[in-house]
Short mmCIF file of C-alpha atoms in Angstrom, two decimals:
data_model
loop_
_atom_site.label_atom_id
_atom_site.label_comp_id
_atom_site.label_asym_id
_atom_site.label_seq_id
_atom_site.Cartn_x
_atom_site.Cartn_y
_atom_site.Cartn_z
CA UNK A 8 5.97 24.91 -3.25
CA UNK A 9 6.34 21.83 -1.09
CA UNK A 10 3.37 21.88 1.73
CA UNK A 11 4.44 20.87 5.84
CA UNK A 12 3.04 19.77 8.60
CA UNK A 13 2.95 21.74 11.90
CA UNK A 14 2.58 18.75 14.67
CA UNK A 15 1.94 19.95 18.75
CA UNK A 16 2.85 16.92 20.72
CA UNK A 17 0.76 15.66 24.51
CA UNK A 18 -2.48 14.93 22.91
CA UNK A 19 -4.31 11.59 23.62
CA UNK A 20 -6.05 10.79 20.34
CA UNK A 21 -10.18 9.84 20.94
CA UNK A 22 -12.86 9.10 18.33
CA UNK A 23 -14.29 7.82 15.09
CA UNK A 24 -12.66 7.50 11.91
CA UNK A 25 -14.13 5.54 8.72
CA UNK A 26 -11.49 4.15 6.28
CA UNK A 27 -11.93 4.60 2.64
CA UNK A 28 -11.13 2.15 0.45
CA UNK A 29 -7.51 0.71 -0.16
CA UNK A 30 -4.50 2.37 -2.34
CA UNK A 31 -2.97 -0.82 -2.91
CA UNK A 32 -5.91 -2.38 -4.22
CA UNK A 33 -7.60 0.73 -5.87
CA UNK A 34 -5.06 1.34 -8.44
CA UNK A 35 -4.59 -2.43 -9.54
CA UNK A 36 -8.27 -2.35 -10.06
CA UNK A 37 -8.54 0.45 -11.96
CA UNK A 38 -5.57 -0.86 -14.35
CA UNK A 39 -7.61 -4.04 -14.73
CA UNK A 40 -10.06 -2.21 -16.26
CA UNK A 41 -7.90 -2.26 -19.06
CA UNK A 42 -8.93 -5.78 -20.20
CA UNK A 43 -12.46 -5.44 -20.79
CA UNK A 44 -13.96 -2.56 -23.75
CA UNK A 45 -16.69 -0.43 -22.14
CA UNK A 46 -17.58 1.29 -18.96
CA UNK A 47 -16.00 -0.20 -15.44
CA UNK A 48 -17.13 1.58 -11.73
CA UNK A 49 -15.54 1.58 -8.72
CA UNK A 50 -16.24 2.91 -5.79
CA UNK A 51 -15.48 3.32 -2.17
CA UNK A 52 -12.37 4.50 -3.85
CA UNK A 53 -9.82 6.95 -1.50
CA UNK A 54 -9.52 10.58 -2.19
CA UNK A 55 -5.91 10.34 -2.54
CA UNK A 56 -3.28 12.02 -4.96
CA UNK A 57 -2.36 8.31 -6.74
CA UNK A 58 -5.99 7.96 -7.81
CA UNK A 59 -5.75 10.79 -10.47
CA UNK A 60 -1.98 9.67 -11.35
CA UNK A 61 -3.31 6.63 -12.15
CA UNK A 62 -6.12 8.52 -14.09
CA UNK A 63 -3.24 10.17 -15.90
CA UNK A 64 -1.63 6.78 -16.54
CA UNK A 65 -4.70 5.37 -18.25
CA UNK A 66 -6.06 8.65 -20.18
CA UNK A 67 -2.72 8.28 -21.94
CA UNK A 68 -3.50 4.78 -23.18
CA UNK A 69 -6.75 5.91 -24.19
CA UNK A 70 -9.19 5.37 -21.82
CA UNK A 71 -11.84 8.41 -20.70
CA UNK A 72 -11.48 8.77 -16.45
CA UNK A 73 -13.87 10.32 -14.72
CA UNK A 74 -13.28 11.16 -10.84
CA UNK A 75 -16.38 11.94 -9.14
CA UNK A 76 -15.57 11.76 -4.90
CA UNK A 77 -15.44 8.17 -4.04
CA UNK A 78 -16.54 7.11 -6.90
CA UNK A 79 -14.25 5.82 -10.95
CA UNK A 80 -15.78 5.37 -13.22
CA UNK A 81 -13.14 4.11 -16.66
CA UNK A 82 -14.52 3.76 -20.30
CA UNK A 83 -11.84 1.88 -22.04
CA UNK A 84 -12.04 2.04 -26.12
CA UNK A 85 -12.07 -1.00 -28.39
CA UNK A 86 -8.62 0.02 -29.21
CA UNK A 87 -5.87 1.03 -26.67
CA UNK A 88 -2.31 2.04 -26.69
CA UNK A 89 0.47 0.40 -25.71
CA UNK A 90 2.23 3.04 -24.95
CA UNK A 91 2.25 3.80 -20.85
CA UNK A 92 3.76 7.80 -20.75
CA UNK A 93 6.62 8.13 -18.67
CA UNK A 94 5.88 11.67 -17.10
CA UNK A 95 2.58 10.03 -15.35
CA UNK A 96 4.53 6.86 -14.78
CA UNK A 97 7.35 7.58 -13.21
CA UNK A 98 5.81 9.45 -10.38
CA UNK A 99 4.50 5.76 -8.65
CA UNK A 100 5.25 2.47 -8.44
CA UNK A 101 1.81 0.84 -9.32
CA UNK A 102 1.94 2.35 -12.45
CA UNK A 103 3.58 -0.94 -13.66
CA UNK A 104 0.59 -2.65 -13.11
CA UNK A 105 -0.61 -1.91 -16.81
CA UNK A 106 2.03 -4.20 -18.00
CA UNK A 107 0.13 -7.79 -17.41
CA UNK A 108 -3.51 -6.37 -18.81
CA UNK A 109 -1.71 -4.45 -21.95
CA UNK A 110 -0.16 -7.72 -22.91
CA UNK A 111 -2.85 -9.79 -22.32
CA UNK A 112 -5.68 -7.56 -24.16
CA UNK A 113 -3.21 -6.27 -27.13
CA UNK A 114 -0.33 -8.53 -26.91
CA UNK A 115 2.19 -5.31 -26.90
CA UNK A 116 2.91 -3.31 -23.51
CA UNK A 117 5.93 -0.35 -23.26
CA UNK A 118 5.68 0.75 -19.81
CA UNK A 119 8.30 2.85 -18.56
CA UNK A 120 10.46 2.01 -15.77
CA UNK A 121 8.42 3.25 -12.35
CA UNK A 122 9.41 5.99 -9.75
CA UNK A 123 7.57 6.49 -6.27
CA UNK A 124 8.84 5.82 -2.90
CA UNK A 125 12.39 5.75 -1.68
CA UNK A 126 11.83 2.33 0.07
CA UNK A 127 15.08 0.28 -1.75
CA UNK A 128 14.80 -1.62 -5.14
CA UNK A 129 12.04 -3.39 -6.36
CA UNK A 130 13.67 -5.18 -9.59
CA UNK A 131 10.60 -6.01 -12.39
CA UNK A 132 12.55 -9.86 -13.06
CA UNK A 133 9.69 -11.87 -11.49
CA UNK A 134 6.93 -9.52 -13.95
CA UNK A 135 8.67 -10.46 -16.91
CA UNK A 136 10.22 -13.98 -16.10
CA UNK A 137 5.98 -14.86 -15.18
CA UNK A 138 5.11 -13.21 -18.57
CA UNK A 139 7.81 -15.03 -20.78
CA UNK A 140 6.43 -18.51 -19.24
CA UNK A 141 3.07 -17.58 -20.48
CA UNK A 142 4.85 -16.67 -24.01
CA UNK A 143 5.58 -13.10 -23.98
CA UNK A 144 8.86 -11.41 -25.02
CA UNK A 145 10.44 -9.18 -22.67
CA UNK A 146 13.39 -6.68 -22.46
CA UNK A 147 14.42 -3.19 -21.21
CA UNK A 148 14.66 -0.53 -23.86
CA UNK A 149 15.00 3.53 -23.68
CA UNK A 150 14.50 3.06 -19.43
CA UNK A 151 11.14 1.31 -20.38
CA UNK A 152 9.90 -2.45 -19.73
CA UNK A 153 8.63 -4.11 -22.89
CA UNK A 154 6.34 -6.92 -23.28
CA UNK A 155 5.41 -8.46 -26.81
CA UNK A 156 2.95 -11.75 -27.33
CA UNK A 157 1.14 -12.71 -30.49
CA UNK A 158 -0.86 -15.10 -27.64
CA UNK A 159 -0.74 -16.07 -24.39
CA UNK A 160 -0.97 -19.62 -22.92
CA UNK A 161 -1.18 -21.30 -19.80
CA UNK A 162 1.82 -22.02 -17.77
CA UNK A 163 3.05 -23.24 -14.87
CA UNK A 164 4.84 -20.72 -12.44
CA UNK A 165 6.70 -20.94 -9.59
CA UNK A 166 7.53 -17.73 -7.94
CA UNK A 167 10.61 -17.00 -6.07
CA UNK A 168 9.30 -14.69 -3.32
CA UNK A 169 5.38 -14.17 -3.03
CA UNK A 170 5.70 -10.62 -5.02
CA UNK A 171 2.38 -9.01 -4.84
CA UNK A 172 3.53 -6.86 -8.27
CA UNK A 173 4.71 -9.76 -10.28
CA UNK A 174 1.49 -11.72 -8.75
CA UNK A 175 -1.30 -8.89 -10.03
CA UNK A 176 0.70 -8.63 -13.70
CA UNK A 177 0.29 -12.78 -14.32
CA UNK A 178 -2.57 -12.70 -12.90
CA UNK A 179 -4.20 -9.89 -15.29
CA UNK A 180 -1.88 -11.51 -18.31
CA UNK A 181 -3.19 -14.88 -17.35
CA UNK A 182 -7.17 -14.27 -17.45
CA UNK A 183 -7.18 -14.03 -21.52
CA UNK A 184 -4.40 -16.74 -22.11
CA UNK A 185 -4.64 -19.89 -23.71
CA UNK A 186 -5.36 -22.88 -21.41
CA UNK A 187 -4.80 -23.31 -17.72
CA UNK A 188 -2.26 -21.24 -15.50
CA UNK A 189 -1.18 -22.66 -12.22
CA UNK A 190 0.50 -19.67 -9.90
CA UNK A 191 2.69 -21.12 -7.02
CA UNK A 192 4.16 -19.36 -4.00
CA UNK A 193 1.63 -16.35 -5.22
CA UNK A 194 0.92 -13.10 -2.66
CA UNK A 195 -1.89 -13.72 -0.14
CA UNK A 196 -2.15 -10.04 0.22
CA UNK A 197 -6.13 -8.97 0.98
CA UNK A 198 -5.59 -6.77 -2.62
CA UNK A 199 -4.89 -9.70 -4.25
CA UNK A 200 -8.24 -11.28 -2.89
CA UNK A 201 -10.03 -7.60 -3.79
CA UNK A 202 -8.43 -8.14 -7.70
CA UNK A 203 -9.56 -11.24 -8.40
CA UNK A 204 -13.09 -10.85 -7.19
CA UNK A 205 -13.00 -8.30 -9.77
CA UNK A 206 -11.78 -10.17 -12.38
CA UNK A 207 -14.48 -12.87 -11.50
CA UNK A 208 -16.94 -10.12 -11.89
CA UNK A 209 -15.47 -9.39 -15.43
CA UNK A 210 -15.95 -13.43 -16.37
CA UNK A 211 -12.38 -14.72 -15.54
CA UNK A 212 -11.97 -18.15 -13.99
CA UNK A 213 -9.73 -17.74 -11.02
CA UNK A 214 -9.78 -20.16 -7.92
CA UNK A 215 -7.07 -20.27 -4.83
CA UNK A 216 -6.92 -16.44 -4.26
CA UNK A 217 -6.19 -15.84 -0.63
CA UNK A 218 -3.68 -18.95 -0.86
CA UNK A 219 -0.13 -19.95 -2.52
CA UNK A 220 -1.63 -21.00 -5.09
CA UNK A 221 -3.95 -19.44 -7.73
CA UNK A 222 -5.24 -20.97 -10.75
CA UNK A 223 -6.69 -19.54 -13.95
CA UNK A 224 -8.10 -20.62 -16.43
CA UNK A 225 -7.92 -18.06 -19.43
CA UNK A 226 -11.19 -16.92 -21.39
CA UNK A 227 -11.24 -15.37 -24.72
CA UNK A 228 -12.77 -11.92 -23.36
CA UNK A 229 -13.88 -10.25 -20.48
CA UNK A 230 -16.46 -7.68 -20.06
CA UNK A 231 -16.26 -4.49 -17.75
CA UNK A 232 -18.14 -4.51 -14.08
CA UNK A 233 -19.25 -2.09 -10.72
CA UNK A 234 -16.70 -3.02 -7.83
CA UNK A 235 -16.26 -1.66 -4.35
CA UNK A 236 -12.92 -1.60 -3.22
CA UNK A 237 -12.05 -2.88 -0.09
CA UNK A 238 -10.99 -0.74 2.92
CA UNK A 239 -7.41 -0.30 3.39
CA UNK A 240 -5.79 -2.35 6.47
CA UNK A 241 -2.82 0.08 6.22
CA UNK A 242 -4.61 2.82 7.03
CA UNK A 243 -6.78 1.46 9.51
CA UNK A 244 -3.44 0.24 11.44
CA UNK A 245 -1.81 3.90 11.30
CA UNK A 246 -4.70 5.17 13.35
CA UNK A 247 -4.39 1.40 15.51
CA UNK A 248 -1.00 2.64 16.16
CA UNK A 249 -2.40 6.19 16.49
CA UNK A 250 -3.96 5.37 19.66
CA UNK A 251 -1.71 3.32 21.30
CA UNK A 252 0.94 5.28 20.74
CA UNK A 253 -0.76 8.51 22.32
CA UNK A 254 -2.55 6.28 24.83
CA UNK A 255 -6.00 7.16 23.44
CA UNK A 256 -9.06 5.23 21.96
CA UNK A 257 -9.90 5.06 18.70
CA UNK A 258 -12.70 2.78 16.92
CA UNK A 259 -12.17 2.69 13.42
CA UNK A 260 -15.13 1.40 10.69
CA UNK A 261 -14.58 0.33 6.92
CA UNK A 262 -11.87 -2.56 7.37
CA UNK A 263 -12.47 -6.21 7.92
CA UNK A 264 -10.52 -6.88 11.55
CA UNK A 265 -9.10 -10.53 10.04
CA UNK A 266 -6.87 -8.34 7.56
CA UNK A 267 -4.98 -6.94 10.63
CA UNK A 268 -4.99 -9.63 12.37
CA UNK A 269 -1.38 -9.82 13.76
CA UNK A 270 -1.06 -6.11 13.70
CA UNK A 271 -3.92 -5.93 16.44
CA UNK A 272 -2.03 -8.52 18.50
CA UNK A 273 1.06 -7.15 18.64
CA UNK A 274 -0.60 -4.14 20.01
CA UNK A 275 -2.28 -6.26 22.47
CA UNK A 276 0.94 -7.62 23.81
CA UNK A 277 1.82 -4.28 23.71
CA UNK A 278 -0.77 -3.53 26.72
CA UNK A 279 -3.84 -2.10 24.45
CA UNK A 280 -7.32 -2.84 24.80
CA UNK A 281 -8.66 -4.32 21.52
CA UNK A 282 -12.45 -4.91 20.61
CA UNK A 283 -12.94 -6.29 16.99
CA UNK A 284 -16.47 -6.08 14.86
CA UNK A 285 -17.83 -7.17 11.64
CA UNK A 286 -16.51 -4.41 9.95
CA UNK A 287 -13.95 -2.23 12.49
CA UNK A 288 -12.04 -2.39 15.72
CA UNK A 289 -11.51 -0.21 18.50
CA UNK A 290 -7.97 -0.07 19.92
CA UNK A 291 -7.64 1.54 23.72
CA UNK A 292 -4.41 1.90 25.10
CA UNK A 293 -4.75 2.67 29.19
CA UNK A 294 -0.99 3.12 29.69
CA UNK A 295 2.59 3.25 28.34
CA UNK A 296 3.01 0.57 25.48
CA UNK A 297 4.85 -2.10 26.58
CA UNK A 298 8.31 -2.96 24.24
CA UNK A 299 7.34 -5.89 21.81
CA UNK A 300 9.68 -7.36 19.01
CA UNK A 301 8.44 -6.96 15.23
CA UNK A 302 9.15 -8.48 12.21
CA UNK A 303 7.78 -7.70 8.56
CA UNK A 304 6.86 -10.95 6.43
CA UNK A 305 4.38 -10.61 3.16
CA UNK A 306 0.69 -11.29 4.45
CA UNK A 307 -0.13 -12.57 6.71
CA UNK A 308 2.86 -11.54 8.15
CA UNK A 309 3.44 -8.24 10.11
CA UNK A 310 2.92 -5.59 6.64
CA UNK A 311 5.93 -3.67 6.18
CA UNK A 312 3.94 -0.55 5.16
CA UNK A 313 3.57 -0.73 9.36
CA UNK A 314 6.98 -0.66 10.00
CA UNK A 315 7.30 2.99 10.64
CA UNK A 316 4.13 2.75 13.48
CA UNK A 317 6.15 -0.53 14.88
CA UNK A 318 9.59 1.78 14.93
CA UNK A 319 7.33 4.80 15.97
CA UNK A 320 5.65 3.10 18.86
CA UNK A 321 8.85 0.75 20.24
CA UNK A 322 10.98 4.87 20.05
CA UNK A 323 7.88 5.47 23.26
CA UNK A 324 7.46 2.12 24.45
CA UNK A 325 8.52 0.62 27.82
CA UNK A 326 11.91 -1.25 27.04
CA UNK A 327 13.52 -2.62 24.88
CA UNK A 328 12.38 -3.79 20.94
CA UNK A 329 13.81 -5.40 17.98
CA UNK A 330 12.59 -4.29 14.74
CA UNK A 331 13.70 -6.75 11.66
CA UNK A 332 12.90 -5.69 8.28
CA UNK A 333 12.51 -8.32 5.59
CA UNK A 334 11.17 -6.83 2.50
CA UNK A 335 12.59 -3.33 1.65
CA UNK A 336 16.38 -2.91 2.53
CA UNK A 337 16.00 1.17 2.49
CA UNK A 338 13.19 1.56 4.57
CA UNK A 339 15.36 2.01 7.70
CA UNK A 340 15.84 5.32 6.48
CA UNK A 341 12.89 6.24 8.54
CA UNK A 342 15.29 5.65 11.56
CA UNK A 343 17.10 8.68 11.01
CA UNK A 344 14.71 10.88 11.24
CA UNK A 345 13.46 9.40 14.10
CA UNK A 346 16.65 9.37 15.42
CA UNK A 347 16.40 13.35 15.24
CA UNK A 348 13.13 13.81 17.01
CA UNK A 349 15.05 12.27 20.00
CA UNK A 350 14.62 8.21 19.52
CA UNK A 351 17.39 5.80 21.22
CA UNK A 352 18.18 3.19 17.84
CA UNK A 353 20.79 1.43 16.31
CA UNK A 354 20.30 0.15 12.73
CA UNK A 355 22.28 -3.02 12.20
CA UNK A 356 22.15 -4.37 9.32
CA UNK A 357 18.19 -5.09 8.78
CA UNK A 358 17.43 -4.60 12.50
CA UNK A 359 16.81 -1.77 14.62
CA UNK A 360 17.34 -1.44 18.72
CA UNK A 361 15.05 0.58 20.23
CA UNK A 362 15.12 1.81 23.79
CA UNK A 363 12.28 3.41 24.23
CA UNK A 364 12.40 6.80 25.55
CA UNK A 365 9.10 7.94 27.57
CA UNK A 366 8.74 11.62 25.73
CA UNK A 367 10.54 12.43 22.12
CA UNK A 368 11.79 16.17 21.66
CA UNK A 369 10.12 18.34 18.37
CA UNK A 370 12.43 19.18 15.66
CA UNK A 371 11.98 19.50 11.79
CA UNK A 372 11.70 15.64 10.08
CA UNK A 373 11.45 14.93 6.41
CA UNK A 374 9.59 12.32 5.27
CA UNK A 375 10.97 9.85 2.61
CA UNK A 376 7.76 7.68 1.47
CA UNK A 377 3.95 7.86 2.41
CA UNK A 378 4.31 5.42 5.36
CA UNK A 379 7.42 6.98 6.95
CA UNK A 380 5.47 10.70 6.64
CA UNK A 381 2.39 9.21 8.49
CA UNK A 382 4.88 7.10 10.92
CA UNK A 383 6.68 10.44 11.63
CA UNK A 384 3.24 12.87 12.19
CA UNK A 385 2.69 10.14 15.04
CA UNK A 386 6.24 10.48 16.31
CA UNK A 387 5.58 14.37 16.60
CA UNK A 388 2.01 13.37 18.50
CA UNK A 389 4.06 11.86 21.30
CA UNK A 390 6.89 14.76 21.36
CA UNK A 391 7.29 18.13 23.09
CA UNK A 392 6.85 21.22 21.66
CA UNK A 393 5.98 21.50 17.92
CA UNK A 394 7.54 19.37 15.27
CA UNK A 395 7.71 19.92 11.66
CA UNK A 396 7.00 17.41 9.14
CA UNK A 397 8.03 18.50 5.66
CA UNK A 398 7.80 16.50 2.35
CA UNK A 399 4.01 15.53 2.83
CA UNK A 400 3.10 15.03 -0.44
CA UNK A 401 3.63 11.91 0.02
CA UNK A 402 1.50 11.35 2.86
CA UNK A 403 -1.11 13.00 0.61
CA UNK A 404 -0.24 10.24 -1.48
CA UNK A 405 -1.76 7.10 0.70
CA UNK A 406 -3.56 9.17 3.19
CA UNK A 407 -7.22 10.72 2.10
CA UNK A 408 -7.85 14.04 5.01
CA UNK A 409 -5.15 12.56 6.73
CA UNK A 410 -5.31 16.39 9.09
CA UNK A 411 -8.82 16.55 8.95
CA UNK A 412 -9.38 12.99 10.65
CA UNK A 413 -6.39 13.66 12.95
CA UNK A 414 -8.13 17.03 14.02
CA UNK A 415 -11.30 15.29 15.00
CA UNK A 416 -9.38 12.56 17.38
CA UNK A 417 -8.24 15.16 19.20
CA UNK A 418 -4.74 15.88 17.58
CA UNK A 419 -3.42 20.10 17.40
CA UNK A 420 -1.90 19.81 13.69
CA UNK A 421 -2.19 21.99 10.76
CA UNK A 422 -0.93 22.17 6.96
CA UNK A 423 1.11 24.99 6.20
CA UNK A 424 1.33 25.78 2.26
#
């Protein structure tokens, strides 16, 4: 049985809410625990339904999991198999992320081919091209990636688009190879930043992280570590978008401001009130948003894991907007569905018109990813009536007590099983 949400529109969202540590760098972590024997910890770690996948993932290569709150803690055996099981892998994307650290620690890696959300294609070439420089073979076989190396070495590679996939597996394959690595046009992506602290903390030699260019210099082992993950930006920016969408005031804690940094301005051109801190913001929107134009570009470019708020809050806003999306070519399916709750867009091509509408009009939505799910619970926030959001699994997905936080800003929404 598939759980919904029941969403009562007209209230202005007020509070606190604390965000827990960051999907997209959680699970990469937790695979990168692959490439040391022994006990790794992390913690600050979201209470989210990709956690235990990942669990799943890794328990089938061998490794003993143990989920305790906040807190994973991974023993990974002397000996692990290479053999990534497609029923846990196919349910998410990140699952892939095992590919780089199986080939680095045990020079063999069958991962099958990855599922998740229905955001367009995300083609592996870039994750095996960057493991064939550093000496691997790889091919598809049986709907499964393969990776075989009888060593790694050092290698210089230039990526075609700053992948943040293809940059974690190099990265992880990189920290036991042979000699010197030099990573060009690499993701700047906080989780990137997040992973190779880790892998510092393990006794890799990684400089450049946080820039284009990343070098490594391989080590013959690693050894495991304690690591707090950092908060997730995406997150925090939902509930940024939260309140300026339902022109409330929120002041969110757990997320360094500087990784939404143009998020936070484009709501300030938007009209909202912003106040940044050490670690948190508080976003307070005093009237209707103004219409702003968006973009998504890889970090630190507008994320396109926002680009459902961005839709969500130009459907509401004061004019006229231009959304352009330049990373996923499905994720305008959100538009239809926005389209239903009563929002004035055209899709053309990768750009959507939006002319915004000053109340949207309840009606049963489906989501179609985690980000679309959350974009469309705000959607219902800011329409008449009661809307129904169905599908939320995969909200549950990216979203730890995703009804439980929106309860205490204020919001009338409950989970119907």
């Amino acid at each position: 049985m598939k759980d919904r949400f029941l969403v009562t529109g007209g209230a202005r969202l007020v509070g606190e809410v604390k965000v827990a540590g960051a999907k997209n760098s959680v699970l990469k972590l937790m695979a990168a625990a692959l490439l040391a024997e022994g006990t790794t910890t992390l913690t600050n770690c979201p209470e989210i339904l990709d956690v235990p996948l990942m669990g799943e993932v890794l328990s089938g290569l061998g490794c003993h999991v143990d989920i305790n709150g906040d807190t994973v803690t991974i023993t990974t055996p002397a000996e692990v198999s290479p053999n990534a099981d497609f029923e846990a892998v196919r349910q998410f994307r990140a699952s892939v992320c095992v590919l780089g650290p199986l080939t680095a620690r045990i020079g063999h890696a069958v991962v099958a081919l990855p599922g998740g959300d229905a955001i367009g294609s995300r083609p592996l070439d870039m994750h095996q091209s960057g493991l064939e420089k550093l000496g691997a073979t790889t091919y598809i076989r049986h709907g499964a990636v393969v990776a075989e190396a009888s060593g790694l070495h050092g290698a210089q590679i230039d990526l075609d688009f700053p992948s943040v996939g293809a940059t974690e597996n190099i990265l992880t394959a990189a920290v036991l190879a042979n000699g010197r690595t030099i990573l060009e046009n690499a993701a700047r992506e906080p989780e990137i930043v997040d992973l190779c602290v880790m892998l510092r903390q393990m006794g890799a030699k990684i400089t450049g992280e946080g820039t284009p260019t990343i070098t490594i210099d391989g080590v013959e082992k690693l050894h495991p570590t304690q690591h707090e993950v950092i908060g997730d930006r995406i997150v925090a920016g939902t509930w940024a978008y939260a309140a300026a969408m339902t022109q409330g005031d929120i002041t969110v804690s757990g997320i360094a401001p500087r990784h939404l940094h143009l998020p936070l301005e484009m709501l300030r051109f938007a009209g909202a009130q912003i106040e940044t801190y050490d670690n948190g913001f508080r976003v307070v929107m005093p009237h209707r948003p103004k219409a702003v134009d968006y973009q998504t570009l890889p970090f630190p470019g507008f994320p396109t894991d926002l680009q459902p708020m961005a839709i969500g809050i130009s459907a509401i806003a004061d004019g006229t907007s231009v959304i352009t999306e330049n990373i996923f070519e499905a994720r305008f399916r959100f538009v239809d569905e926005m389209m239903r709750l009563g929002a004035d867009a055209t899709v053309d091509g990768h750009h959507v018109v939006l002319r915004g509408v000053e109340q949207l009009s309840s009606t049963p939505v489906w989501s179609s990813d985690i980000r679309a799910g959350a974009g469309l619970v705000l959607a219902g926030l800011c329409a008449d009536g009661v809307t129904e959001v169905h599908d939320v699994y995969h909200i549950d997905r990216g979203y730890p007590r995703f009804v439980e936080n929106l309860q205490s800003l204020g919001a009338t929404i409950t989970r119907v099983r």
